[in-house]
């Protein structure tokens, strides 16, 4: 399960998207997410999907690799869709059994919701797949730099985030190791009711925490021995600097956003709504 | 003036109860004295709990003496002298035992850049330092790779590169080979030997593998927080009974040589490597053939 989540997993290759400034990608992702929540018509989703498709193509991240990230949310996806289909209070009934009725509107909403969720996950994972965690935190650090004036330790938080990201695979590996060790001692993680199962995980959580604290203390010492000091401005191997392509990136994402907003306004103005009626 | 001078160094560890009161104290270092000249290759041996790591941490100003004093490059280490402390940390690089717990960056080059970034160098200077350090440790081609995909030996070489990028005068390896497989160990030891010879960097290698100590200029053997033996590998390993009493293993080839000697063969005292032993054996065999 843990391994299926591609979020936060950098896919190393060279592409135009990879070399964009992380700030552009952050802003782009934000505008993209907003645009998804603005649209509710088929055309809107189509434009969004085409835009996303082009970006994925340019990013050179294999589509299969991206879809892996969706596996983890399939469950949520199915439940939301099912709830919408069964309980949405529509008027055009297709099918009725007891108090459950399936309506055209319910199907529409379910489809719209699922598409929106899938595009949301794909859109945000494109950012994490094409931006190294360090770039990402650099981007966040720079974008949120103004908070430093309000005494928020932005730099320290950014460093914490990037270290946390680096340790995720190590801790996942360790979890698997501890799990196998406890299984070999007769621990059972698969049977029993929910509460029992949660309780069964205690023999994993406790050693995992102990080892994580050990690692943290080792790492702090290693950082100090390499002259790390808090509250100082560090220089960077790759300082963030806008290049020509970054400005182009901004322009592209803004044009996309304007189109989406424009469509929303004009189509509503024309009074053509609905999903299948489009 | 020696590069590192340690005088009567004492460090105490305190055991506290739940209220934080000290209930017991133990001298982890109990009057350590030694001097190290610049450019030397020193091996520090000793069993677990003999104070090796505690000593190493003093050299890097991660711990401070309770008694006695340390001079590094002519300056005495003082806990309140910040500038001197940062200088020492820059001049003396540390490589720790666990390869995973000392790599901070998400790629090899980002990790190597961590030290120079802390020293507030310009971007060009950082680039330069990182490239050189990675070339010196043979990790230049792996520059953009995630540390998680490297072998243990490679991770430790990245850790060395991370300290090299700060241009240290000395590198302390605190049991850096303990978690490596034999290949990784060899790889790392040959790297530090090369740095010692070619770059003139002082190396302090803390280990409990005797075979890694045989090529050192000098060996310190520690026990119970004290340096109990000091000398060239030849001097130290010729006192095999004392070594065994300290709970340490002799280098394998030395054991073979000592056995042969006990059987009445003429064997020199400094047979540390298998090549040397083969030479000696060949000579003995020739003599045998000649009927001597």
XYZ file of N, CA, C and O in Angstrom, chain A residues 53-238:
744
model
N -2.893 16.201 -20.342
C -2.258 15.224 -21.233
C -1.007 15.793 -21.864
O 0.038 15.136 -21.907
N -1.109 17.041 -22.339
C 0.050 17.674 -22.980
C 1.192 17.804 -21.979
O 2.349 17.490 -22.279
N 0.840 18.238 -20.763
C 1.878 18.424 -19.739
C 2.554 17.086 -19.421
O 3.778 16.993 -19.335
N 1.740 16.020 -19.288
C 2.307 14.700 -18.997
C 3.248 14.281 -20.111
O 4.336 13.778 -19.884
N 2.799 14.538 -21.358
C 3.610 14.172 -22.531
C 4.970 14.898 -22.466
O 6.020 14.283 -22.636
N 4.907 16.205 -22.211
C 6.151 16.987 -22.174
C 7.047 16.531 -21.018
O 8.261 16.529 -21.127
N 6.419 16.095 -19.922
C 7.200 15.764 -18.718
C 7.977 14.465 -18.870
O 8.882 14.186 -18.091
N 7.605 13.654 -19.884
C 8.297 12.377 -20.160
C 8.163 11.358 -19.035
O 8.914 10.383 -18.991
N 7.226 11.608 -18.099
C 6.985 10.598 -17.072
C 6.035 9.571 -17.689
O 4.989 9.950 -18.200
N 6.403 8.269 -17.679
C 5.518 7.279 -18.295
C 4.145 7.298 -17.632
O 4.046 7.391 -16.406
N 3.099 7.208 -18.469
C 1.741 7.299 -17.933
C 1.475 6.185 -16.936
O 0.831 6.377 -15.915
N 2.021 4.995 -17.223
C 1.853 3.849 -16.329
C 2.338 4.185 -14.919
O 1.726 3.822 -13.925
N 3.475 4.870 -14.876
C 4.079 5.241 -13.600
C 3.151 6.168 -12.826
O 3.009 6.061 -11.611
N 2.508 7.069 -13.580
C 1.606 8.022 -12.925
C 0.378 7.323 -12.372
O -0.104 7.641 -11.294
N -0.138 6.363 -13.170
C -1.383 5.705 -12.791
C -1.200 4.907 -11.493
O -2.145 4.727 -10.733
N 0.046 4.473 -11.250
C 0.306 3.739 -10.006
C -0.150 4.522 -8.790
O -0.630 3.960 -7.817
N -0.013 5.840 -8.871
C -0.412 6.694 -7.759
C -1.916 6.668 -7.529
O -2.403 6.997 -6.450
N -2.652 6.284 -8.572
C -4.116 6.259 -8.459
C -4.604 5.037 -7.696
O -5.665 5.055 -7.094
N -3.815 3.968 -7.723
C -4.234 2.712 -7.087
C -4.666 2.945 -5.645
O -5.654 2.381 -5.186
N -3.905 3.782 -4.954
C -4.160 3.987 -3.538
C -5.508 4.662 -3.289
O -6.067 4.544 -2.210
N -6.002 5.400 -4.303
C -7.261 6.117 -4.045
C -8.455 5.458 -4.716
O -9.572 5.958 -4.637
N -8.258 4.312 -5.376
C -9.369 3.633 -6.056
C -10.537 3.393 -5.114
O -11.690 3.648 -5.442
N -10.205 2.978 -3.912
C -11.215 2.677 -2.903
C -12.087 3.908 -2.627
O -13.311 3.846 -2.696
N -11.430 5.025 -2.360
C -12.148 6.276 -2.087
C -13.006 6.646 -3.289
O -14.159 7.055 -3.167
N -12.403 6.452 -4.459
C -13.069 6.798 -5.709
C -14.364 6.016 -5.856
O -15.430 6.584 -6.129
N -14.297 4.695 -5.636
C -15.467 3.832 -5.805
C -16.546 4.210 -4.794
O -17.719 4.346 -5.139
N -16.145 4.436 -3.554
C -17.135 4.762 -2.520
C -17.844 6.077 -2.823
O -19.076 6.161 -2.786
N -17.066 7.093 -3.194
C -17.705 8.384 -3.514
C -18.655 8.224 -4.680
O -19.782 8.741 -4.651
N -18.194 7.520 -5.704
C -19.036 7.349 -6.886
C -20.315 6.598 -6.508
O -21.425 7.020 -6.867
N -20.174 5.516 -5.745
C -21.340 4.704 -5.370
C -22.335 5.531 -4.560
O -23.536 5.498 -4.822
N -21.845 6.286 -3.601
C -22.722 7.112 -2.781
C -23.491 8.102 -3.651
O -24.698 8.291 -3.495
N -22.780 8.716 -4.570
C -23.422 9.696 -5.431
C -24.504 9.063 -6.298
O -25.590 9.606 -6.455
N -24.184 7.892 -6.864
C -25.140 7.216 -7.739
C -26.397 6.832 -6.952
O -27.512 7.040 -7.398
N -26.204 6.291 -5.760
C -27.324 5.720 -5.020
C -28.156 6.756 -4.271
O -29.349 6.611 -4.119
N -27.494 7.780 -3.771
C -28.236 8.667 -2.861
C -28.473 10.073 -3.378
O -29.080 10.879 -2.706
N -28.001 10.372 -4.560
C -28.214 11.729 -5.059
C -29.693 11.938 -5.367
O -30.324 11.094 -6.020
N -30.252 13.044 -4.868
C -31.682 13.284 -5.055
C -31.947 13.973 -6.383
O -32.044 15.179 -6.489
N -32.051 13.168 -7.430
C -32.333 13.727 -8.756
C -33.802 13.587 -9.094
O -34.596 13.114 -8.288
N -34.149 14.012 -10.277
C -35.562 13.970 -10.670
C -35.822 12.919 -11.747
O -36.869 12.283 -11.765
N -34.891 12.731 -12.678
C -35.114 11.801 -13.781
C -34.699 10.393 -13.351
O -33.558 9.990 -13.501
N -35.661 9.641 -12.815
C -35.325 8.331 -12.283
C -35.151 7.304 -13.398
O -35.926 7.261 -14.345
N -34.090 6.506 -13.298
C -33.869 5.425 -14.254
C -34.335 4.113 -13.649
O -34.911 3.263 -14.301
N -34.107 3.978 -12.362
C -34.228 2.684 -11.718
C -34.521 2.931 -10.249
O -33.976 3.837 -9.638
N -35.428 2.155 -9.671
C -35.770 2.370 -8.271
C -35.931 1.037 -7.534
O -36.546 0.124 -8.060
N -35.339 0.910 -6.370
C -35.508 -0.295 -5.547
C -35.592 0.150 -4.094
O -34.608 0.593 -3.528
N -36.788 0.084 -3.520
C -36.985 0.558 -2.144
C -36.731 2.052 -2.074
O -37.230 2.812 -2.909
N -35.920 2.463 -1.113
C -35.661 3.919 -1.005
C -34.454 4.335 -1.847
O -34.094 5.493 -1.924
N -33.793 3.350 -2.477
C -32.657 3.689 -3.335
C -33.166 3.946 -4.741
O -33.910 3.154 -5.302
N -32.752 5.115 -5.282
C -33.091 5.328 -6.689
C -31.911 5.895 -7.437
O -31.155 6.711 -6.906
N -31.762 5.370 -8.644
C -30.671 5.844 -9.482
C -31.230 6.849 -10.460
O -32.197 6.568 -11.165
N -30.622 8.035 -10.455
C -31.134 9.075 -11.343
C -30.052 9.499 -12.306
O -28.863 9.269 -12.075
N -30.486 10.115 -13.380
C -29.539 10.637 -14.369
C -28.606 11.638 -13.706
O -27.393 11.615 -13.901
N -29.201 12.490 -12.868
C -28.387 13.516 -12.208
C -27.335 12.875 -11.300
O -26.201 13.322 -11.240
N -27.770 11.801 -10.614
C -26.838 11.098 -9.720
C -25.645 10.557 -10.499
O -24.493 10.724 -10.095
N -25.920 9.937 -11.640
C -24.847 9.400 -12.485
C -23.927 10.519 -12.942
O -22.704 10.386 -12.938
N -24.557 11.620 -13.331
C -23.763 12.760 -13.799
C -22.803 13.229 -12.718
O -21.611 13.396 -12.959
N -23.365 13.423 -11.520
C -22.536 13.931 -10.428
C -21.422 12.942 -10.106
O -20.269 13.327 -9.895
N -21.773 11.631 -10.096
C -20.770 10.607 -9.774
C -19.640 10.644 -10.796
O -18.453 10.626 -10.433
N -20.004 10.721 -12.065
C -18.983 10.738 -13.120
C -18.118 11.979 -12.985
O -16.880 11.907 -13.034
N -18.766 13.127 -12.770
C -18.026 14.387 -12.671
C -17.049 14.335 -11.508
O -15.880 14.709 -11.626
N -17.556 13.812 -10.380
C -16.735 13.743 -9.178
C -15.511 12.857 -9.382
O -14.399 13.221 -9.008
N -15.735 11.669 -9.989
C -14.633 10.734 -10.195
C -13.583 11.338 -11.114
O -12.383 11.268 -10.840
N -14.060 11.933 -12.208
C -13.113 12.529 -13.155
C -12.312 13.626 -12.470
O -11.098 13.728 -12.607
N -13.026 14.427 -11.682
C -12.360 15.525 -10.995
C -11.273 14.992 -10.047
O -10.149 15.476 -10.035
N -11.622 13.943 -9.306
C -10.657 13.365 -8.355
C -9.423 12.822 -9.074
O -8.285 13.095 -8.681
N -9.667 12.066 -10.165
C -8.551 11.471 -10.909
C -7.648 12.565 -11.462
O -6.420 12.519 -11.327
N -8.278 13.600 -12.043
C -7.478 14.674 -12.629
C -6.723 15.444 -11.548
O -5.604 15.915 -11.765
N -7.355 15.546 -10.381
C -6.721 16.235 -9.256
C -5.443 15.507 -8.843
O -4.382 16.109 -8.704
N -5.569 14.186 -8.685
C -4.409 13.397 -8.244
C -3.316 13.435 -9.315
O -2.138 13.657 -9.015
N -3.719 13.223 -10.579
C -2.728 13.229 -11.660
C -2.041 14.586 -11.741
O -0.828 14.675 -11.880
N -2.849 15.636 -11.627
C -2.305 16.994 -11.758
C -1.304 17.324 -10.660
O -0.247 17.896 -10.919
N -1.652 16.941 -9.431
C -0.729 17.275 -8.345
C 0.488 16.353 -8.367
O 1.583 16.771 -8.034
N 0.287 15.087 -8.792
C 1.462 14.205 -8.773
C 2.429 14.566 -9.898
O 3.611 14.277 -9.803
N 1.924 15.221 -10.956
C 2.845 15.685 -12.003
C 3.870 16.637 -11.388
O 5.058 16.613 -11.695
N 3.413 17.446 -10.431
C 4.342 18.375 -9.782
C 5.381 17.613 -8.952
O 6.575 17.850 -9.073
N 4.903 16.655 -8.142
C 5.848 15.950 -7.272
C 6.729 14.991 -8.061
O 7.842 14.689 -7.644
N 6.230 14.518 -9.210
C 7.050 13.597 -10.007
C 8.159 14.320 -10.757
O 9.205 13.751 -11.037
N 7.917 15.576 -11.093
C 8.896 16.278 -11.920
C 9.767 17.234 -11.103
O 10.658 17.854 -11.648
N 9.465 17.363 -9.812
C 10.246 18.285 -8.995
C 10.922 17.481 -7.899
O 10.248 16.761 -7.175
N 12.227 17.597 -7.780
C 12.894 16.871 -6.710
C 12.423 17.457 -5.387
O 12.129 18.645 -5.311
N 12.308 16.622 -4.361
C 11.803 17.116 -3.076
C 12.550 18.365 -2.607
O 11.945 19.282 -2.053
N 13.856 18.392 -2.879
C 14.623 19.562 -2.454
C 14.193 20.822 -3.200
O 14.060 21.881 -2.604
N 13.969 20.671 -4.526
C 13.479 21.809 -5.303
C 12.133 22.266 -4.778
O 11.858 23.451 -4.662
N 11.316 21.267 -4.463
C 9.966 21.558 -3.999
C 10.008 22.379 -2.709
O 9.341 23.400 -2.580
N 10.842 21.927 -1.774
C 10.917 22.664 -0.519
C 11.582 24.023 -0.739
O 11.199 24.998 -0.117
N 12.562 24.050 -1.677
C 13.164 25.348 -2.018
C 12.097 26.302 -2.524
O 12.053 27.471 -2.142
N 11.249 25.765 -3.414
C 10.174 26.576 -3.988
C 9.240 27.088 -2.919
O 8.900 28.272 -2.865
N 8.835 26.184 -2.019
C 7.941 26.571 -0.931
C 8.608 27.615 -0.040
O 7.997 28.595 0.364
N 9.907 27.348 0.221
C 10.655 28.248 1.106
C 10.672 29.654 0.529
O 10.406 30.629 1.224
N 10.971 29.741 -0.780
C 11.031 31.049 -1.433
C 9.663 31.701 -1.501
O 9.514 32.883 -1.218
N 8.631 30.875 -1.864
C 7.292 31.445 -2.015
C 6.734 31.916 -0.682
O 5.966 32.858 -0.626
N 7.095 31.218 0.377
C 6.548 31.578 1.691
C 7.538 32.418 2.504
O 7.351 32.630 3.692
N 8.605 32.873 1.821
C 9.663 33.612 2.499
C 9.150 34.810 3.295
O 9.724 35.176 4.318
N 8.030 35.394 2.813
C 7.519 36.588 3.505
C 7.111 36.289 4.951
O 7.080 37.167 5.786
N 6.813 34.988 5.238
C 6.412 34.617 6.601
C 7.561 34.768 7.584
O 7.350 34.878 8.784
N 8.803 34.754 7.044
C 9.978 34.874 7.897
C 9.897 36.166 8.726
O 10.349 36.209 9.870
N 9.298 37.198 8.148
C 9.161 38.472 8.865
C 8.254 38.342 10.081
O 8.356 39.095 11.033
N 7.332 37.349 10.009
C 6.436 37.131 11.142
C 7.027 36.098 12.086
O 6.303 35.423 12.820
N 8.358 35.919 12.018
C 9.091 35.013 12.920
C 8.731 33.535 12.709
O 8.862 32.721 13.621
N 8.231 33.208 11.517
C 8.008 31.790 11.215
C 9.320 31.232 10.668
O 9.870 31.794 9.722
N 9.862 30.154 11.262
C 11.149 29.628 10.770
C 10.980 28.858 9.461
O 11.079 27.638 9.429
N 10.717 29.594 8.382
C 10.400 28.958 7.097
C 11.528 28.039 6.636
O 11.286 26.909 6.213
N 12.761 28.521 6.764
C 13.879 27.723 6.278
C 13.993 26.402 7.027
O 14.170 25.346 6.425
N 13.864 26.463 8.333
C 13.987 25.252 9.140
C 12.869 24.266 8.803
O 13.095 23.066 8.704
N 11.659 24.806 8.616
C 10.531 23.926 8.283
C 10.782 23.259 6.930
O 10.565 22.059 6.765
N 11.302 24.049 5.979
C 11.579 23.496 4.653
C 12.620 22.378 4.745
O 12.469 21.325 4.120
N 13.647 22.603 5.532
C 14.690 21.581 5.682
C 14.111 20.322 6.342
O 14.400 19.198 5.932
N 13.256 20.536 7.343
C 12.614 19.398 8.001
C 11.816 18.590 7.000
O 11.866 17.358 6.981
N 11.094 19.302 6.132
C 10.285 18.609 5.129
C 11.158 17.780 4.204
O 10.852 16.622 3.911
N 12.262 18.366 3.752
C 13.071 17.629 2.780
C 13.746 16.436 3.443
O 13.894 15.380 2.832
N 14.119 16.579 4.714
C 14.717 15.435 5.415
C 13.659 14.350 5.628
O 13.916 13.165 5.429
N 12.437 14.783 5.990
C 11.355 13.810 6.181
C 11.136 13.019 4.896
O 11.019 11.800 4.908
N 11.131 13.728 3.774
C 10.923 13.065 2.486
C 12.024 12.063 2.199
O 11.782 10.985 1.684
N 13.268 12.423 2.554
C 14.368 11.518 2.289
C 14.247 10.246 3.125
O 14.637 9.171 2.691
N 13.674 10.397 4.325
C 13.634 9.241 5.211
C 12.412 8.353 5.003
O 12.345 7.279 5.578
N 11.455 8.814 4.200
C 10.264 7.974 3.986
C 10.632 6.588 3.445
O 10.279 5.583 4.053
N 11.383 6.486 2.332
C 11.696 5.133 1.847
C 12.477 4.301 2.861
O 12.253 3.090 2.971
N 13.370 4.957 3.619
C 14.159 4.221 4.607
C 13.253 3.661 5.690
O 13.377 2.504 6.094
N 12.295 4.480 6.136
C 11.401 4.023 7.190
C 10.416 2.970 6.676
O 10.037 2.062 7.411
N 10.018 3.097 5.408
C 9.130 2.079 4.832
C 9.844 0.733 4.827
O 9.296 -0.297 5.235
N 11.111 0.764 4.395
C 11.908 -0.460 4.356
C 12.025 -1.057 5.764
O 11.897 -2.256 5.970
N 12.261 -0.142 6.717
C 12.410 -0.590 8.096
C 11.109 -1.205 8.615
O 11.126 -2.220 9.308
N 9.970 -0.575 8.264
C 8.677 -1.123 8.679
C 8.523 -2.554 8.172
O 8.114 -3.447 8.912
N 8.858 -2.743 6.895
C 8.746 -4.084 6.329
C 9.624 -5.073 7.080
O 9.220 -6.195 7.354
N 10.832 -4.628 7.411
C 11.770 -5.496 8.122
C 11.205 -5.886 9.483
O 11.198 -7.050 9.854
N 10.716 -4.871 10.233
C 10.176 -5.137 11.573
C 8.967 -6.051 11.467
O 8.798 -6.981 12.244
N 8.131 -5.799 10.441
C 6.939 -6.616 10.240
C 7.330 -8.075 10.050
O 6.752 -8.969 10.659
N 8.344 -8.299 9.213
C 8.782 -9.675 8.965
C 9.354 -10.276 10.242
O 9.084 -11.438 10.563
N 10.134 -9.474 10.974
C 10.728 -9.972 12.209
C 9.646 -10.370 13.199
O 9.724 -11.423 13.835
N 8.606 -9.521 13.318
C 7.535 -9.829 14.276
C 6.692 -10.999 13.784
O 6.220 -11.799 14.585
N 6.504 -11.089 12.470
C 5.750 -12.223 11.936
C 6.474 -13.528 12.254
O 5.864 -14.523 12.630
N 7.802 -13.481 12.096
C 8.570 -14.697 12.360
C 8.511 -15.081 13.835
O 8.795 -16.215 14.198
N 8.153 -14.115 14.680
C 7.985 -14.425 16.102
C 6.530 -14.776 16.425
O 6.155 -14.850 17.580
N 5.719 -14.887 15.400
C 4.345 -15.323 15.615
C 3.310 -14.223 15.661
O 2.156 -14.473 15.971
N 3.701 -12.986 15.346
C 2.722 -11.899 15.333
C 1.779 -12.086 14.153
O 2.155 -12.632 13.129
N 0.539 -11.647 14.325
C -0.481 -11.860 13.304
C -1.100 -10.505 12.952
O -1.638 -9.827 13.808
N -0.955 -10.103 11.707
C -1.457 -8.773 11.334
C -2.718 -8.843 10.494
O -3.243 -7.827 10.087
N -3.183 -10.045 10.184
C -4.261 -10.133 9.205
C -5.606 -10.534 9.793
O -6.627 -10.258 9.200
N -5.626 -11.174 10.970
C -6.915 -11.640 11.474
C -7.414 -10.743 12.604
O -6.703 -9.875 13.088
N -8.651 -10.994 13.023
C -9.253 -10.223 14.102
C -10.045 -9.045 13.578
O -9.977 -8.712 12.393
N -10.807 -8.399 14.465
C -11.576 -7.238 14.018
C -10.678 -6.011 13.954
O -9.483 -6.092 14.236
N -11.286 -4.901 13.589
C -10.495 -3.696 13.322
C -9.659 -3.290 14.528
O -8.459 -3.030 14.413
N -10.289 -3.248 15.717
C -9.565 -2.796 16.912
C -8.406 -3.719 17.221
O -7.298 -3.283 17.528
N -8.655 -5.029 17.093
C -7.592 -5.998 17.338
C -6.433 -5.797 16.371
O -5.267 -5.850 16.755
N -6.793 -5.561 15.122
C -5.743 -5.396 14.119
C -4.892 -4.166 14.412
O -3.681 -4.188 14.263
N -5.582 -3.087 14.815
C -4.830 -1.878 15.160
C -3.897 -2.175 16.325
O -2.727 -1.799 16.332
N -4.422 -2.924 17.312
C -3.594 -3.285 18.458
C -2.400 -4.123 18.027
O -1.305 -3.980 18.561
N -2.622 -4.993 17.063
C -1.539 -5.854 16.590
C -0.374 -5.055 16.004
O 0.736 -5.569 15.902
N -0.678 -3.835 15.592
C 0.384 -3.033 14.972
C 1.312 -2.375 15.994
O 2.334 -1.828 15.624
N 0.939 -2.445 17.278
C 1.784 -1.816 18.299
C 3.208 -2.370 18.284
O 4.172 -1.608 18.330
N 3.409 -3.695 18.187
C 4.782 -4.216 18.143
C 5.575 -3.736 16.929
O 6.779 -3.983 16.848
N 4.913 -3.105 15.976
C 5.663 -2.527 14.850
C 5.964 -1.076 15.135
O 7.069 -0.584 14.923
N 4.913 -0.376 15.616
C 5.037 1.072 15.813
C 6.122 1.403 16.835
O 6.927 2.307 16.619
N 6.156 0.659 17.957
C 7.098 1.006 19.021
C 8.553 0.902 18.549
O 9.297 1.882 18.623
N 8.988 -0.249 18.000
C 10.379 -0.298 17.521
C 10.659 0.707 16.417
O 11.765 1.258 16.329
N 9.648 0.966 15.595
C 9.845 1.917 14.499
C 10.142 3.306 15.052
O 11.050 4.002 14.588
N 9.376 3.700 16.095
C 9.600 5.010 16.697
C 10.976 5.085 17.350
O 11.688 6.072 17.189
N 11.335 4.021 18.068
C 12.633 4.028 18.746
C 13.741 4.213 17.716
O 14.631 5.054 17.867
N 13.656 3.451 16.630
C 14.720 3.550 15.638
C 14.699 4.913 14.952
O 15.748 5.471 14.633
N 13.491 5.471 14.750
C 13.418 6.791 14.113
C 14.086 7.847 14.986
O 14.781 8.732 14.487
N 13.897 7.736 16.307
C 14.545 8.703 17.197
C 16.064 8.553 17.162
O 16.788 9.541 17.166
N 16.521 7.291 17.112
C 17.962 7.054 17.008
C 18.512 7.713 15.740
O 19.535 8.393 15.765
N 17.800 7.471 14.643
C 18.239 8.042 13.372
C 18.277 9.557 13.450
O 19.212 10.196 12.986
N 17.234 10.136 14.063
C 17.159 11.591 14.160
C 18.352 12.131 14.937
O 18.969 13.132 14.548
N 18.707 11.436 16.012
C 19.815 11.929 16.828
C 21.144 11.794 16.072
O 21.972 12.703 16.081
N 21.314 10.672 15.362
C 22.513 10.503 14.524
C 22.604 11.601 13.469
O 23.654 12.196 13.250
N 21.467 11.837 12.833
C 21.458 12.800 11.734
C 21.762 14.204 12.240
O 22.513 14.954 11.613
N 21.207 14.539 13.403
C 21.463 15.861 13.962
C 22.954 16.039 14.207
O 23.530 17.092 13.904
N 23.593 14.959 14.693
C 25.024 15.035 14.961
C 25.796 15.184 13.644
O 26.716 15.998 13.544
N 25.402 14.410 12.639
C 26.081 14.492 11.338
C 25.941 15.898 10.757
O 26.877 16.441 10.184
N 24.754 16.500 10.931
C 24.533 17.841 10.390
C 25.400 18.857 11.115
O 25.988 19.740 10.502
N 25.473 18.724 12.441
C 26.300 19.652 13.207
C 27.762 19.517 12.831
O 28.475 20.506 12.716
N 28.200 18.261 12.630
C 29.605 18.067 12.303
C 29.924 18.636 10.925
O 31.080 18.833 10.585
N 28.886 18.900 10.130
C 29.131 19.543 8.845
C 28.716 21.009 8.885
O 28.265 21.586 7.908
N 28.895 21.590 10.060
C 28.769 23.046 10.227
C 27.354 23.583 10.050
O 27.168 24.735 9.670
N 26.335 22.777 10.299
C 24.978 23.316 10.193
C 24.655 24.122 11.437
O 24.919 23.717 12.553
N 24.103 25.301 11.215
C 23.679 26.152 12.328
C 22.283 26.653 12.037
O 21.991 27.019 10.901
N 21.428 26.688 13.041
C 20.087 27.212 12.791
C 20.140 28.732 12.804
O 21.069 29.323 13.350
N 19.135 29.304 12.191
C 19.013 30.759 12.214
C 20.056 31.480 11.388
O 20.320 32.657 11.598
N 20.695 30.761 10.418
C 21.656 31.434 9.544
C 21.202 31.261 8.112
O 20.586 30.263 7.763
N 21.507 32.253 7.317
C 21.178 32.158 5.910
C 22.188 31.233 5.254
O 23.383 31.473 5.317
N 21.743 30.138 4.656
C 22.672 29.273 3.946
C 22.667 29.657 2.471
O 21.676 30.172 1.976
N 23.789 29.406 1.808
C 23.791 29.605 0.358
C 23.325 28.311 -0.294
O 23.123 27.321 0.376
N 23.161 28.339 -1.610
C 22.589 27.180 -2.284
C 23.448 26.748 -3.464
O 24.016 27.592 -4.163
N 23.517 25.431 -3.684
C 24.156 24.914 -4.896
C 23.323 25.302 -6.111
O 23.854 25.686 -7.141
N 22.014 25.204 -5.972
C 21.112 25.609 -7.048
C 20.179 26.689 -6.545
O 19.056 26.385 -6.131
